[in-house]
Amino acid sequence: MRRTKWLALGMAMAPFAAQAETPDGAGEAMAAASIVVTGTGLSLPPGTPAYGAVVIDRDRLEDAASGRIESVLADVAGFQQFRRSDSRASNPSNQGATLRALGGNASSRTLVLLDGVPVADPFFGYIPFSALVPDRLALVRVTRGGGSGAFGAGAVAGTIELASATRDQMPHVGASAYYGSRDATELSASIAPDLGSGYVSLSGRWDRGDGFQTTPKDQRVAATVPAAYDSWSTNLRAVAPIDATSEIQFRGTLFQDNRTLRFAGADSVSQGQDASIRYISRGRWQVDALAYLQARNFSNIVISSTSFRKSLDQRNTPSTGIGGKIELRPPVGEDHVLRIGVDSRFATGDMFEDAYNAGIASNPLTSRRHAGGDQITSGIFAEDDWTIGKLVLTGGVRADRWSIRNGFYKAVSAAGLVTQDSSYANRSDWEFSGRAGALYHVSDAVALRAAAYSGFRLPTLNELYRPFVVFPITTQANAALKPEKLKGVEGGIDLTPASGVQLSATLFYNRLDDAIANVTIATNTRQRQNVNAIVAKGVELTASTQLPADFSLLASYAYSHSEVDAPGMAFDGFAPAQVPRHSASATLAWAPKAGPELSATLRYTAKQYEDDLQSDVLPDALTLDALARLPIGHGVSLVARGENLFDEDVVTRNAGGSIDLGTPRTLWIGVRFGQ
């Protein structure tokens, strides 16, 4: 970790070094040219709308009642995590993100990018949501449906692109402080000074709270405690020009997240140190070159729900991700936007854990376990958008070489005797994927689109090598897991019947072959296995409109008919675990140009099942969030926020009647400053 911090510091200095080492005379030339530093990536190709992306803007990001990015992402109907709980009250390793009803999985089936960098944990594949602060972002673009394209491998359910806020979106100095239910506090601060022709932004956030009781009242025992949390993150971003058309962007993030879940002593810690450096050229030959490093760790203590003693100490899970991308856009004429490039990602990690006999008062150590491995994925891609009058055709292909290497699992008894020592054969192969789409502007008010795509996702190191227990269920790892492969098609229509009114409808059909699922193989025992396929089809509707009297409405709805295709298995034809058939979200806001602001968000999620056999039901849930902001002058505003105002019981886990609940009614009051 110490070496990583020094490397991050070196990368942080790179933009300033590039600015300081301007050759003699070049500074005058730069001053004479019009230098505009944006801090963004390359512009979107014209064929992007063919894939039906949904954009969440900065105003909406700043108005989340929970202040958490996963809550904002729920504006996009069809978005789901493995659990319904947010990053204050779930195990971090459960925070996978997916779309299109392809099945609950603690690893992400959606490729989540921050300024082009994958943010998933290299070992587990979860998303560190607590480190992704909405105030730091300019926008979020959600593309439902697979097809890796130029994003990189792993986008079987879609892609979520997070873009950092630009200089003109950030206050020079900003701060906020909130106090909430159950002695919760949320503090943040930022500075964003100009530096020559570039700028630097430094921000930090600290959240803590005594937490709520995730356990229903009739299931609580003496060892039951609220889901306390304490997390912080800090982010440094610097942008410096090289010349009138190119710039260097650096980002470094440090974070730590501490949580306690269900029982006293059931503590988890996740932490990370991430750094990336990006070169953007907007000249005749456009270039996007990116390199990044992730250093992560995770620890977790499991408490027995019968004796309430320690049964497992996942004391250390270090992992590292290293990767990069080079994308070129050569000048091939005004009617074409050609993208060619290469990308690569290396992930390595291992886990160290100790098992204990929780049935004996002395709680003796019974076993020490060590498992891990490496993964490499390297790809080459080409994609072109061709504009022919009102028609835009887009298409791309990828070829990826992947390898899974050095996998092992070793267990040693308390006496030092080796009880298992398994080494798994190295594997490698090629995967070919692509996507194609068409966008036709019938008129200024009507656009038709259609797309087809394929993609793949490697099993994570966690899925391959690490078993886990969520009492009373034991889930076994599976070192023989194959990559998931998706094929899908969709078609849609986008309408702009009047100024400020946008409507969209999409029909989709996706098939995920060799889907990785937790399959019941015995009583209270599951194993990660490749099932034949998950087939998801449905419709997605979105709407946004400006209403009279400064009101606006954002709404989305997804109906998904998803089922498992597993001939001969007990769950053949069943809905995948954790998948609701209906989900909807609507936000009504009142925001006059000057004065107070109000917004309310209503969300509905239909019932879903905890397990593959549909034996444990998670009932449907309807929640209401709200926010009010009152400016009082000089950049200061008073803010009130409310989560789950109906105080709905949101069941997030049901294992044979052992239940966890999500966030109850939570109220916040605070002050916000920005100038």
Coordinates of N, CA and C in Angstrom, one line a residue, residues 264-410:
A264 N -23.0 -7.9 17.0 CA -21.9 -7.2 17.5 C -20.6 -8.0 17.1
G265 N -19.6 -7.3 16.6 CA -18.4 -7.9 16.2 C -18.4 -8.3 14.7
A266 N -19.5 -8.2 14.0 CA -19.6 -8.6 12.6 C -19.2 -7.3 11.8
D267 N -17.9 -7.1 11.8 CA -17.3 -5.8 11.2 C -16.7 -6.1 9.9
S268 N -16.8 -5.2 9.0 CA -16.1 -5.3 7.7 C -15.4 -4.0 7.4
V269 N -14.3 -4.1 6.7 CA -13.5 -2.9 6.3 C -13.1 -3.1 4.8
S270 N -13.5 -2.1 4.0 CA -13.0 -2.1 2.6 C -12.2 -0.8 2.4
Q271 N -11.1 -0.9 1.7 CA -10.3 0.3 1.4 C -9.7 0.2 0.1
G272 N -9.3 1.4 -0.4 CA -8.7 1.4 -1.7 C -7.8 2.7 -2.0
Q273 N -6.8 2.5 -2.8 CA -6.0 3.6 -3.3 C -5.9 3.5 -4.8
D274 N -6.6 4.4 -5.5 CA -6.7 4.3 -7.0 C -6.0 5.6 -7.6
A275 N -5.4 5.4 -8.7 CA -4.8 6.5 -9.5 C -4.8 6.2 -11.0
S276 N -5.1 7.3 -11.7 CA -5.1 7.2 -13.2 C -4.5 8.4 -13.8
I277 N -4.0 8.3 -15.0 CA -3.5 9.4 -15.8 C -4.0 9.2 -17.2
R278 N -4.5 10.3 -17.8 CA -5.1 10.3 -19.1 C -4.6 11.4 -20.0
Y279 N -4.4 11.1 -21.2 CA -4.0 12.0 -22.2 C -5.1 12.2 -23.2
I280 N -5.6 13.4 -23.5 CA -6.6 13.6 -24.4 C -6.1 14.6 -25.5
S281 N -6.3 14.3 -26.7 CA -5.9 15.2 -27.8 C -7.2 15.3 -28.7
R282 N -7.6 16.6 -28.9 CA -8.8 16.8 -29.7 C -8.4 17.4 -31.1
G283 N -7.2 17.2 -31.5 CA -6.7 17.7 -32.8 C -7.2 16.9 -34.0
R284 N -6.5 17.0 -35.1 CA -7.0 16.3 -36.3 C -7.0 14.8 -36.1
W285 N -5.9 14.3 -35.5 CA -5.9 12.9 -35.0 C -6.3 13.0 -33.5
Q286 N -7.5 12.5 -33.2 CA -7.9 12.5 -31.8 C -7.4 11.3 -31.1
V287 N -6.9 11.5 -29.8 CA -6.3 10.4 -29.0 C -6.9 10.4 -27.6
D288 N -7.1 9.2 -27.1 CA -7.5 9.1 -25.7 C -6.6 7.9 -25.2
A289 N -5.6 8.3 -24.4 CA -4.7 7.3 -23.8 C -4.8 7.3 -22.3
L290 N -4.9 6.2 -21.7 CA -5.3 6.1 -20.3 C -4.5 4.9 -19.6
A291 N -4.0 5.2 -18.4 CA -3.3 4.2 -17.6 C -3.8 4.3 -16.2
Y292 N -4.0 3.2 -15.5 CA -4.6 3.3 -14.1 C -4.0 2.2 -13.3
L293 N -4.1 2.4 -12.0 CA -3.7 1.5 -10.9 C -4.7 1.4 -9.8
Q294 N -5.1 0.2 -9.4 CA -6.0 0.1 -8.2 C -5.3 -0.8 -7.2
A295 N -5.3 -0.4 -6.0 CA -4.9 -1.2 -4.8 C -6.0 -1.3 -3.8
R296 N -6.5 -2.4 -3.6 CA -7.7 -2.6 -2.7 C -7.5 -3.6 -1.7
N297 N -8.3 -3.6 -0.6 CA -8.2 -4.6 0.4 C -9.6 -4.7 1.1
F298 N -9.9 -5.8 1.7 CA -11.2 -6.1 2.3 C -11.0 -7.1 3.4
S299 N -11.6 -6.8 4.5 CA -11.7 -7.8 5.6 C -13.1 -7.8 6.2
N300 N -13.4 -9.0 6.8 CA -14.8 -9.2 7.3 C -14.8 -10.3 8.3
I301 N -15.5 -10.0 9.4 CA -15.7 -11.0 10.4 C -17.2 -11.5 10.4
V302 N -17.3 -12.8 10.4 CA -18.6 -13.5 10.3 C -18.9 -14.0 11.7
I303 N -20.1 -13.6 12.2 CA -20.5 -14.0 13.6 C -21.6 -15.1 13.4
S304 N -21.5 -16.2 14.2 CA -22.5 -17.2 14.1 C -23.9 -16.7 14.6
S305 N -24.9 -17.0 13.9 CA -26.3 -16.6 14.3 C -26.9 -17.5 15.4
T306 N -26.2 -18.5 15.8 CA -26.7 -19.4 16.9 C -25.9 -19.2 18.2
S307 N -24.6 -19.2 18.1 CA -23.8 -19.0 19.3 C -23.3 -17.5 19.5
F308 N -23.4 -16.8 18.4 CA -23.0 -15.3 18.4 C -21.5 -15.2 18.7
R309 N -20.8 -16.2 18.3 CA -19.3 -16.1 18.4 C -18.7 -16.0 17.0
K310 N -17.5 -15.7 16.9 CA -16.8 -15.5 15.6 C -16.7 -16.9 15.0
S311 N -17.2 -17.0 13.7 CA -17.0 -18.3 13.0 C -16.0 -18.1 11.9
L312 N -15.8 -16.9 11.4 CA -14.9 -16.7 10.3 C -14.3 -15.3 10.3
D313 N -13.0 -15.3 10.1 CA -12.3 -14.0 10.0 C -11.6 -13.9 8.7
Q314 N -12.3 -13.2 7.8 CA -11.7 -12.9 6.5 C -10.7 -11.7 6.7
R315 N -9.5 -12.0 7.2 CA -8.7 -10.9 7.8 C -8.0 -10.1 6.7
N316 N -7.8 -10.6 5.5 CA -7.0 -9.9 4.6 C -7.3 -10.3 3.1
T317 N -7.7 -9.4 2.3 CA -8.0 -9.8 0.9 C -7.4 -8.7 0.0
P318 N -6.0 -8.7 -0.1 CA -5.4 -7.6 -1.0 C -5.6 -8.0 -2.5
S319 N -5.8 -7.0 -3.2 CA -5.9 -7.2 -4.7 C -5.4 -5.9 -5.4
T320 N -5.0 -6.1 -6.6 CA -4.4 -5.1 -7.5 C -5.0 -5.2 -8.9
G321 N -5.3 -4.0 -9.4 CA -5.7 -3.9 -10.8 C -4.9 -2.9 -11.5
I322 N -4.3 -3.3 -12.7 CA -3.5 -2.5 -13.5 C -4.0 -2.5 -14.9
G323 N -4.2 -1.4 -15.6 CA -4.7 -1.4 -16.9 C -4.5 -0.2 -17.7
G324 N -4.9 -0.2 -18.9 CA -4.8 1.0 -19.8 C -5.5 0.8 -21.1
K325 N -5.6 1.9 -21.8 CA -6.3 1.9 -23.1 C -5.7 3.0 -24.0
I326 N -5.6 2.7 -25.2 CA -5.3 3.7 -26.2 C -6.3 3.7 -27.3
E327 N -7.0 4.8 -27.5 CA -8.0 4.9 -28.6 C -7.6 6.0 -29.6
L328 N -7.6 5.7 -30.9 CA -7.3 6.7 -31.9 C -8.5 7.0 -32.7
R329 N -8.7 8.2 -33.1 CA -9.8 8.6 -34.1 C -9.1 9.3 -35.3
P330 N -8.8 8.6 -36.3 CA -8.1 9.2 -37.4 C -9.1 10.0 -38.3
P331 N -8.6 11.0 -39.0 CA -9.5 11.8 -39.8 C -9.8 11.1 -41.1
V332 N -11.1 10.6 -41.1 CA -11.5 9.8 -42.3 C -12.7 10.4 -43.0
G333 N -12.9 11.7 -42.8 CA -14.0 12.4 -43.5 C -15.1 12.8 -42.5
E334 N -15.8 13.8 -42.9 CA -16.9 14.4 -42.0 C -18.0 13.4 -41.8
D335 N -18.2 12.5 -42.6 CA -19.3 11.5 -42.5 C -19.0 10.3 -41.6
H336 N -17.8 10.2 -41.2 CA -17.3 9.0 -40.4 C -16.6 9.4 -39.1
V337 N -16.9 8.7 -38.1 CA -16.1 8.8 -36.8 C -15.6 7.4 -36.6
L338 N -14.3 7.2 -36.9 CA -13.7 5.9 -36.7 C -12.9 5.8 -35.4
R339 N -13.1 4.7 -34.7 CA -12.4 4.5 -33.4 C -11.7 3.2 -33.5
I340 N -10.4 3.3 -33.3 CA -9.6 2.0 -33.2 C -8.7 2.1 -32.0
G341 N -8.4 0.9 -31.4 CA -7.6 1.0 -30.2 C -7.3 -0.4 -29.6
V342 N -6.6 -0.3 -28.5 CA -6.3 -1.5 -27.7 C -6.6 -1.2 -26.2
D343 N -6.9 -2.2 -25.4 CA -7.0 -2.0 -24.0 C -6.6 -3.3 -23.3
S344 N -6.2 -3.2 -22.0 CA -5.7 -4.4 -21.3 C -6.0 -4.1 -19.8
R345 N -6.3 -5.2 -19.1 CA -6.5 -5.1 -17.7 C -5.9 -6.4 -17.0
F346 N -5.1 -6.2 -16.0 CA -4.5 -7.3 -15.2 C -5.1 -7.2 -13.8
A347 N -5.6 -8.3 -13.2 CA -6.1 -8.3 -11.9 C -5.5 -9.5 -11.1
T348 N -5.1 -9.2 -9.9 CA -4.5 -10.3 -9.1 C -5.0 -10.0 -7.7
G349 N -5.2 -11.1 -6.9 CA -5.6 -11.0 -5.6 C -5.6 -12.3 -4.9
D350 N -5.6 -12.3 -3.6 CA -5.7 -13.5 -2.8 C -6.4 -13.1 -1.4
M351 N -7.0 -14.2 -0.9 CA -7.6 -14.0 0.4 C -7.0 -14.9 1.5
F352 N -6.9 -14.3 2.7 CA -6.4 -15.0 3.9 C -7.6 -15.0 4.9
E353 N -8.0 -16.2 5.3 CA -9.1 -16.2 6.3 C -8.9 -17.3 7.3
D354 N -9.4 -17.1 8.5 CA -9.3 -18.1 9.6 C -10.7 -18.5 10.0
A355 N -10.9 -19.8 10.1 CA -12.2 -20.4 10.5 C -12.1 -20.7 12.0
Y356 N -13.2 -20.6 12.7 CA -13.3 -20.9 14.2 C -14.5 -21.8 14.5
N357 N -14.4 -22.5 15.5 CA -15.5 -23.3 16.0 C -16.3 -22.5 16.9
A358 N -17.4 -21.9 16.4 CA -18.3 -21.1 17.2 C -19.1 -21.8 18.1
G359 N -19.2 -23.2 18.1 CA -20.0 -23.9 19.0 C -19.4 -24.2 20.3
I360 N -18.1 -23.9 20.5 CA -17.4 -24.1 21.7 C -17.1 -22.7 22.3
A361 N -17.3 -22.6 23.6 CA -17.1 -21.4 24.3 C -15.8 -20.7 24.1
S362 N -14.7 -21.6 24.1 CA -13.4 -21.0 23.9 C -13.2 -20.5 22.5
N363 N -14.1 -20.8 21.6 CA -14.0 -20.3 20.2 C -12.7 -20.6 19.5
P364 N -12.2 -21.9 19.5 CA -10.9 -22.2 19.0 C -10.8 -22.1 17.4
L365 N -9.6 -21.8 17.0 CA -9.3 -21.7 15.6 C -9.3 -23.2 15.0
T366 N -9.9 -23.4 13.9 CA -10.0 -24.7 13.3 C -9.2 -24.8 12.0
S367 N -9.1 -23.7 11.2 CA -8.5 -23.8 9.9 C -8.0 -22.4 9.5
R368 N -6.9 -22.4 8.7 CA -6.4 -21.2 8.0 C -6.5 -21.5 6.5
R369 N -7.0 -20.5 5.8 CA -7.2 -20.7 4.4 C -6.6 -19.6 3.6
H370 N -6.1 -20.0 2.4 CA -5.4 -19.0 1.5 C -5.8 -19.4 0.1
A371 N -6.3 -18.4 -0.7 CA -6.7 -18.7 -2.0 C -6.5 -17.5 -2.9
G372 N -6.4 -17.7 -4.2 CA -6.2 -16.5 -5.1 C -5.8 -16.9 -6.5
G373 N -5.5 -15.9 -7.3 CA -5.1 -16.2 -8.7 C -4.9 -14.9 -9.4
D374 N -4.7 -15.0 -10.7 CA -4.5 -13.8 -11.6 C -5.4 -13.9 -12.8
Q375 N -5.7 -12.7 -13.4 CA -6.5 -12.7 -14.6 C -5.9 -11.6 -15.5
I376 N -5.9 -11.8 -16.8 CA -5.5 -10.8 -17.8 C -6.5 -10.8 -18.9
T377 N -6.9 -9.7 -19.3 CA -7.8 -9.5 -20.5 C -7.2 -8.4 -21.4
S378 N -6.9 -8.7 -22.6 CA -6.4 -7.7 -23.5 C -7.2 -7.8 -24.8
G379 N -7.6 -6.6 -25.3 CA -8.4 -6.6 -26.5 C -8.0 -5.5 -27.5
I380 N -8.5 -5.7 -28.7 CA -8.3 -4.8 -29.8 C -9.7 -4.5 -30.4
F381 N -10.0 -3.3 -30.7 CA -11.3 -2.9 -31.2 C -11.3 -1.9 -32.3
A382 N -12.4 -1.9 -33.1 CA -12.6 -1.0 -34.1 C -14.1 -0.7 -34.2
E383 N -14.4 0.6 -34.3 CA -15.8 0.9 -34.4 C -16.0 2.2 -35.3
D384 N -17.0 2.2 -36.1 CA -17.2 3.3 -37.0 C -18.7 3.8 -36.9
D385 N -18.9 5.1 -36.9 CA -20.2 5.7 -37.1 C -20.2 6.4 -38.4
W386 N -21.2 6.1 -39.2 CA -21.3 6.6 -40.6 C -22.6 7.4 -40.7
T387 N -22.6 8.7 -40.9 CA -23.7 9.5 -41.0 C -24.1 9.7 -42.5
I388 N -25.3 9.3 -42.8 CA -25.9 9.4 -44.2 C -27.2 10.2 -44.1
G389 N -27.0 11.5 -44.2 CA -28.2 12.3 -44.0 C -28.9 12.1 -42.7
K390 N -30.1 11.7 -42.7 CA -30.8 11.5 -41.4 C -30.5 10.1 -40.8
L391 N -29.8 9.3 -41.5 CA -29.5 8.0 -41.0 C -28.0 7.9 -40.4
V392 N -27.9 7.3 -39.3 CA -26.6 7.1 -38.7 C -26.4 5.6 -38.5
L393 N -25.4 5.0 -39.1 CA -25.1 3.6 -38.9 C -23.9 3.5 -38.0
T394 N -23.9 2.6 -37.1 CA -22.8 2.4 -36.2 C -22.5 0.9 -36.0
G395 N -21.2 0.5 -35.9 CA -20.9 -0.9 -35.7 C -19.4 -1.0 -35.3
G396 N -19.2 -2.0 -34.5 CA -17.8 -2.3 -34.0 C -17.6 -3.7 -33.7
V397 N -16.3 -4.1 -33.7 CA -15.9 -5.5 -33.3 C -14.8 -5.4 -32.3
R398 N -14.7 -6.5 -31.5 CA -13.6 -6.6 -30.5 C -13.1 -8.0 -30.6
A399 N -11.8 -8.2 -30.4 CA -11.2 -9.5 -30.2 C -10.4 -9.4 -28.8
D400 N -10.8 -10.3 -27.9 CA -10.1 -10.2 -26.6 C -9.4 -11.6 -26.3
R401 N -8.2 -11.5 -25.8 CA -7.5 -12.6 -25.3 C -7.5 -12.6 -23.8
W402 N -8.1 -13.6 -23.2 CA -8.1 -13.7 -21.8 C -7.4 -14.9 -21.2
S403 N -6.9 -14.7 -20.0 CA -6.3 -15.9 -19.3 C -6.6 -15.8 -17.8
I404 N -6.8 -17.0 -17.2 CA -6.9 -17.2 -15.8 C -5.8 -18.0 -15.4
R405 N -5.0 -17.5 -14.5 CA -3.7 -18.2 -14.1 C -3.5 -18.3 -12.6
N406 N -2.6 -19.2 -12.3 CA -2.1 -19.3 -10.9 C -3.1 -19.4 -9.8
G407 N -4.3 -20.1 -10.2 CA -5.3 -20.3 -9.2 C -5.0 -21.4 -8.2
F408 N -5.3 -21.1 -6.9 CA -5.0 -22.1 -5.9 C -5.9 -21.9 -4.7
Y409 N -6.0 -23.0 -3.9 CA -6.8 -22.9 -2.6 C -6.1 -23.9 -1.7
K410 N -5.7 -23.3 -0.5 CA -5.0 -24.1 0.5 C -5.6 -23.9 1.8

